[in-house]
Structure formats: structure tokens, C-alpha cells
PDB file of C-alpha atoms in Angstrom:
ATOM      1  CA  MET A  12      -0.833  13.695 -21.383  1.00 53.00           C
ATOM      2  CA  ALA A  13      -1.854  15.993 -18.045  1.00 62.00           C
ATOM      3  CA  GLN A  14      -3.213  19.020 -18.718  1.00 71.00           C
ATOM      4  CA  THR A  15      -2.401  22.096 -16.453  1.00 77.00           C
ATOM      5  CA  VAL A  16      -5.414  24.140 -14.831  1.00 75.00           C
ATOM      6  CA  ASN A  17      -5.186  27.235 -12.863  1.00 83.00           C
ATOM      7  CA  ILE A  18      -7.721  26.894 -10.109  1.00 84.00           C
ATOM      8  CA  THR A  19      -8.184  30.348  -9.525  1.00 84.00           C
ATOM      9  CA  ASP A  20      -9.951  30.358 -12.786  1.00 84.00           C
ATOM     10  CA  LEU A  21     -12.312  27.660 -12.087  1.00 84.00           C
ATOM     11  CA  SER A  22     -15.656  28.110 -10.849  1.00 86.00           C
ATOM     12  CA  LEU A  23     -17.074  26.918  -7.057  1.00 85.00           C
ATOM     13  CA  GLN A  24     -18.705  23.932  -9.057  1.00 90.00           C
ATOM     14  CA  GLN A  25     -15.888  23.096 -11.448  1.00 89.00           C
ATOM     15  CA  LEU A  26     -13.407  23.080  -7.725  1.00 89.00           C
ATOM     16  CA  GLU A  27     -15.817  21.067  -6.253  1.00 92.00           C
ATOM     17  CA  GLY A  28     -15.652  18.141  -8.936  1.00 92.00           C
ATOM     18  CA  LEU A  29     -11.885  18.900  -8.529  1.00 91.00           C
ATOM     19  CA  LYS A  30     -11.804  17.796  -4.993  1.00 93.00           C
ATOM     20  CA  SER A  31     -14.186  14.937  -5.883  1.00 95.00           C
ATOM     21  CA  GLN A  32     -11.141  13.545  -8.590  1.00 94.00           C
ATOM     22  CA  LEU A  33      -8.738  14.306  -5.955  1.00 94.00           C
ATOM     23  CA  ASP A  34     -10.463  12.286  -3.131  1.00 95.00           C
ATOM     24  CA  GLN A  35     -10.863   9.339  -5.371  1.00 96.00           C
ATOM     25  CA  GLU A  36      -7.164   9.646  -6.182  1.00 96.00           C
ATOM     26  CA  VAL A  37      -5.534  10.194  -2.975  1.00 96.00           C
ATOM     27  CA  GLU A  38      -8.142   6.927  -1.851  1.00 96.00           C
ATOM     28  CA  PHE A  39      -6.969   5.112  -4.418  1.00 96.00           C
ATOM     29  CA  LEU A  40      -3.011   5.887  -3.923  1.00 96.00           C
ATOM     30  CA  SER A  41      -3.571   5.016   0.119  1.00 96.00           C
ATOM     31  CA  SER A  42      -5.185   2.045  -0.307  1.00 97.00           C
ATOM     32  CA  SER A  43      -2.500   0.828  -2.845  1.00 96.00           C
ATOM     33  CA  ILE A  44       0.026   1.482  -0.443  1.00 97.00           C
ATOM     34  CA  ALA A  45      -1.970  -0.335   2.253  1.00 97.00           C
ATOM     35  CA  GLN A  46      -1.788  -3.527   0.246  1.00 97.00           C
ATOM     36  CA  LEU A  47       1.393  -3.293  -0.412  1.00 97.00           C
ATOM     37  CA  LYS A  48       2.354  -2.657   2.877  1.00 97.00           C
ATOM     38  CA  VAL A  49       0.575  -6.048   3.819  1.00 96.00           C
ATOM     39  CA  VAL A  50       1.807  -8.019   1.375  1.00 95.00           C
ATOM     40  CA  GLN A  51       5.369  -6.500   2.164  1.00 97.00           C
ATOM     41  CA  THR A  52       4.680  -7.580   6.367  1.00 96.00           C
ATOM     42  CA  LYS A  53       3.761 -11.087   4.839  1.00 94.00           C
ATOM     43  CA  TYR A  54       6.984 -11.401   3.305  1.00 95.00           C
ATOM     44  CA  VAL A  55       8.847  -9.789   6.345  1.00 96.00           C
ATOM     45  CA  GLU A  56       7.179 -12.390   8.575  1.00 94.00           C
ATOM     46  CA  ALA A  57       7.867 -15.477   6.257  1.00 94.00           C
ATOM     47  CA  LYS A  58      11.522 -14.768   6.095  1.00 94.00           C
ATOM     48  CA  ASP A  59      11.735 -13.893  10.126  1.00 93.00           C
ATOM     49  CA  CYS A  60       9.964 -17.603  10.482  1.00 89.00           C
ATOM     50  CA  LEU A  61      12.990 -19.205   8.336  1.00 90.00           C
ATOM     51  CA  SER A  62      15.357 -18.297  11.549  1.00 85.00           C
ATOM     52  CA  VAL A  63      13.824 -21.036  13.316  1.00 80.00           C
ATOM     53  CA  LEU A  64      14.768 -23.907  10.645  1.00 85.00           C
ATOM     54  CA  HIS A  65      18.189 -25.344  11.933  1.00 85.00           C
ATOM     55  CA  LYS A  66      19.266 -28.557  12.489  1.00 86.00           C
ATOM     56  CA  SER A  67      18.336 -28.649  16.679  1.00 88.00           C
ATOM     57  CA  ASN A  68      14.713 -28.248  15.623  1.00 86.00           C
ATOM     58  CA  GLU A  69      14.447 -31.092  13.185  1.00 89.00           C
ATOM     59  CA  GLY A  70      11.920 -33.574  14.663  1.00 90.00           C
ATOM     60  CA  LYS A  71      10.461 -31.548  17.139  1.00 91.00           C
ATOM     61  CA  GLN A  72       6.368 -31.332  17.494  1.00 93.00           C
ATOM     62  CA  ILE A  73       4.836 -28.568  15.492  1.00 91.00           C
ATOM     63  CA  LEU A  74       1.279 -27.040  15.284  1.00 93.00           C
ATOM     64  CA  VAL A  75       0.700 -26.465  11.257  1.00 91.00           C
ATOM     65  CA  PRO A  76      -2.136 -24.401  10.437  1.00 91.00           C
ATOM     66  CA  LEU A  77      -4.805 -25.337   7.888  1.00 93.00           C
ATOM     67  CA  THR A  78      -6.473 -22.112   8.469  1.00 92.00           C
ATOM     68  CA  SER A  79      -6.259 -19.209  10.518  1.00 87.00           C
ATOM     69  CA  SER A  80      -7.752 -20.551  13.554  1.00 94.00           C
ATOM     70  CA  MET A  81      -7.083 -24.443  12.908  1.00 96.00           C
ATOM     71  CA  TYR A  82      -4.392 -26.770  13.562  1.00 96.00           C
ATOM     72  CA  VAL A  83      -2.874 -30.163  13.414  1.00 96.00           C
ATOM     73  CA  PRO A  84       0.099 -31.252  15.298  1.00 95.00           C
ATOM     74  CA  GLY A  85       3.071 -32.454  12.735  1.00 94.00           C
ATOM     75  CA  THR A  86       6.660 -32.848  13.018  1.00 92.00           C
ATOM     76  CA  LEU A  87       9.444 -30.635  11.295  1.00 89.00           C
ATOM     77  CA  CYS A  88      11.313 -33.266   9.333  1.00 89.00           C
ATOM     78  CA  ASP A  89      13.464 -31.038   7.192  1.00 88.00           C
ATOM     79  CA  VAL A  90      14.635 -27.774   7.994  1.00 88.00           C
ATOM     80  CA  SER A  91      16.910 -27.281   4.700  1.00 90.00           C
ATOM     81  CA  ASN A  92      14.051 -27.198   2.446  1.00 92.00           C
ATOM     82  CA  VAL A  93      10.904 -25.063   1.944  1.00 93.00           C
ATOM     83  CA  LEU A  94       7.871 -24.743   0.020  1.00 94.00           C
ATOM     84  CA  ILE A  95       7.355 -21.111  -1.270  1.00 93.00           C
ATOM     85  CA  ASP A  96       4.317 -19.800  -3.016  1.00 91.00           C
ATOM     86  CA  VAL A  97       5.347 -17.491  -5.522  1.00 88.00           C
ATOM     87  CA  GLY A  98       1.329 -16.567  -6.877  1.00 85.00           C
ATOM     88  CA  THR A  99      -1.583 -17.731  -8.374  1.00 90.00           C
ATOM     89  CA  GLY A 100      -1.243 -21.107  -7.290  1.00 88.00           C
ATOM     90  CA  TYR A 101       2.213 -21.751  -7.815  1.00 94.00           C
ATOM     91  CA  TYR A 102       4.573 -23.288  -5.213  1.00 94.00           C
ATOM     92  CA  VAL A 103       8.274 -23.698  -5.434  1.00 95.00           C
ATOM     93  CA  ASP A 104      10.616 -25.796  -3.290  1.00 95.00           C
ATOM     94  CA  LYS A 105      13.615 -24.047  -2.158  1.00 94.00           C
ATOM     95  CA  PRO A 106      16.614 -24.578  -0.103  1.00 94.00           C
ATOM     96  CA  ALA A 107      16.124 -22.040   3.205  1.00 92.00           C
ATOM     97  CA  ASP A 108      19.178 -19.741   2.336  1.00 92.00           C
ATOM     98  CA  ASP A 109      17.654 -19.577  -1.260  1.00 95.00           C
ATOM     99  CA  ALA A 110      14.191 -18.717   0.165  1.00 95.00           C
ATOM    100  CA  LYS A 111      15.767 -15.888   2.574  1.00 95.00           C
ATOM    101  CA  ASP A 112      16.955 -14.227  -0.393  1.00 95.00           C
ATOM    102  CA  PHE A 113      13.631 -14.850  -2.340  1.00 95.00           C
ATOM    103  CA  PHE A 114      12.170 -12.956   0.557  1.00 96.00           C
ATOM    104  CA  LYS A 115      14.608 -10.261   0.901  1.00 96.00           C
ATOM    105  CA  ARG A 116      14.270  -9.358  -2.508  1.00 96.00           C
ATOM    106  CA  LYS A 117      10.133  -9.325  -2.676  1.00 96.00           C
ATOM    107  CA  ILE A 118      10.484  -7.102   0.518  1.00 97.00           C
ATOM    108  CA  GLU A 119      13.027  -4.817  -1.291  1.00 97.00           C
ATOM    109  CA  PHE A 120      10.732  -4.646  -4.433  1.00 97.00           C
ATOM    110  CA  LEU A 121       7.597  -3.476  -2.644  1.00 97.00           C
ATOM    111  CA  THR A 122       9.748  -0.762  -0.776  1.00 97.00           C
ATOM    112  CA  LYS A 123      10.658   0.699  -3.763  1.00 97.00           C
ATOM    113  CA  GLN A 124       6.983   0.362  -5.082  1.00 97.00           C
ATOM    114  CA  ILE A 125       5.765   2.182  -1.769  1.00 96.00           C
ATOM    115  CA  GLU A 126       8.414   4.833  -2.287  1.00 96.00           C
ATOM    116  CA  LYS A 127       7.597   5.522  -5.696  1.00 96.00           C
ATOM    117  CA  ILE A 128       3.905   5.815  -5.114  1.00 96.00           C
ATOM    118  CA  GLN A 129       4.385   7.932  -1.861  1.00 96.00           C
ATOM    119  CA  PRO A 130       5.634  11.514  -3.463  1.00 96.00           C
ATOM    120  CA  ALA A 131       2.239  11.172  -6.037  1.00 95.00           C
ATOM    121  CA  LEU A 132       0.081  10.603  -3.065  1.00 96.00           C
ATOM    122  CA  GLN A 133       1.633  13.327  -1.256  1.00 96.00           C
ATOM    123  CA  GLU A 134       1.175  15.834  -4.055  1.00 95.00           C
ATOM    124  CA  LYS A 135      -2.332  14.876  -4.486  1.00 94.00           C
ATOM    125  CA  HIS A 136      -2.927  15.689  -1.055  1.00 95.00           C
ATOM    126  CA  ALA A 137      -1.237  18.711  -1.448  1.00 94.00           C
ATOM    127  CA  MET A 138      -3.525  19.476  -4.601  1.00 93.00           C
ATOM    128  CA  LYS A 139      -6.337  18.530  -2.597  1.00 94.00           C
ATOM    129  CA  GLN A 140      -6.004  21.273   0.272  1.00 95.00           C
ATOM    130  CA  ALA A 141      -5.236  23.987  -2.441  1.00 92.00           C
ATOM    131  CA  VAL A 142      -8.438  22.995  -3.995  1.00 92.00           C
ATOM    132  CA  ILE A 143     -10.446  23.375  -0.673  1.00 93.00           C
ATOM    133  CA  GLU A 144      -8.392  26.651  -0.093  1.00 93.00           C
ATOM    134  CA  MET A 145      -9.493  27.886  -3.044  1.00 91.00           C
ATOM    135  CA  MET A 146     -13.041  26.443  -2.284  1.00 91.00           C
ATOM    136  CA  SER A 147     -13.238  28.439   0.999  1.00 92.00           C
ATOM    137  CA  ILE A 148     -12.157  31.977  -1.144  1.00 89.00           C
ATOM    138  CA  ARG A 149     -14.854  31.496  -3.404  1.00 88.00           C
ATOM    139  CA  LEU A 150     -17.293  30.785  -0.992  1.00 89.00           C
ATOM    140  CA  GLN A 151     -16.374  33.973   0.936  1.00 89.00           C
ATOM    141  CA  GLN A 152     -16.683  36.087  -2.381  1.00 86.00           C
ATOM    142  CA  LEU A 153     -19.931  34.910  -2.877  1.00 84.00           C
ATOM    143  CA  SER A 154     -21.250  35.435   0.843  1.00 85.00           C
ATOM    144  CA  VAL A 155     -19.922  39.228   0.423  1.00 85.00           C
ATOM    145  CA  ALA A 156     -21.615  39.284  -3.067  1.00 81.00           C
ATOM    146  CA  GLN A 157     -24.938  38.076  -1.492  1.00 81.00           C
ATOM    147  CA  ALA A 158     -24.505  40.417   1.450  1.00 77.00           C
ATOM    148  CA  GLY A 159     -23.620  43.557  -0.966  1.00 73.00           C
ATOM    149  CA  THR A 160     -26.865  42.902  -2.963  1.00 75.00           C
ATOM    150  CA  SER A 161     -28.958  42.389   0.154  1.00 69.00           C
ATOM    151  CA  LYS A 162     -27.973  45.938   1.121  1.00 66.00           C
ATOM    152  CA  ALA A 163     -28.712  47.975  -2.056  1.00 56.00           C
TER     153      ALA A 163
END
């Protein structure tokens, strides 16, 4: 269970530690959102690619990617079924319409996950900003205290 801490009660060193922790949490959440968006984009592209699978394209020549920069010529022979990578090395043969539904569900799921993480990221940003402001106040207090002791 999370413990509530009043940042006005923390020393400058404790504030620096808290800021460092918040930096790590912000980085982790930002990275998580970025990774989810990359996967979401791949599903959107896959869903969009299904739109070229119609009867008029059957038998046409295509380039089949072997790597991201190497292709071999091929012929589009079956436009009604596709092979979908469902993760961890498993592939499923599905009709094109079922594949569209699959990609749509995956896109919606990832959108919901991103929407769940976004508020936590915003909260961590706000907390980090509050800590930075308190650190600035502490530094000002220290400089005033040092100026006062040097005059005495």
C-alpha cells in the first residue's frame, strides 16, 4: 500500500532521491506507452493491408519480404485466407474477415491499455514538478541562510 508523504517535510537530499525515483517511473511509463503504440501501429498496418485482398488481385505478382530489406517475387494465390502471427511463434490460418476482426480487437485492447497508463504518467509528471519546485524553495532557503551567516 502506498504511503503518503508531505514533500514540505523532506530535506533537500530526500527530495533529490524522490525526484530520481519519479524520473525512473516517468521513463518506465513513457517507454511502456511507446512500446504499446509501436505494437498498435503494426496491428493497424496489418489491418489496412487486408484491404488489398480482394478477388481482382488474385494471381497478381507481388514482392514477398524475407527481411526488412530483401524481397522475392511471388504470386498472390489465395486472397480469402491469411496467416496471422498471434505471438510467441504461433500462427493461425484465418479468413480475411476474421483477421480484420482480430486486428480490430487487438487495436482496441491496446488503446485501452494506453488510456489506463496515461493518467498515471500525468500524475507522476505532476508529482515530479512539485518536487522540483520544493527543491528550488529549499535551495533558496539554503542560500538565504548562508548569506545570513556570512554577514554575522
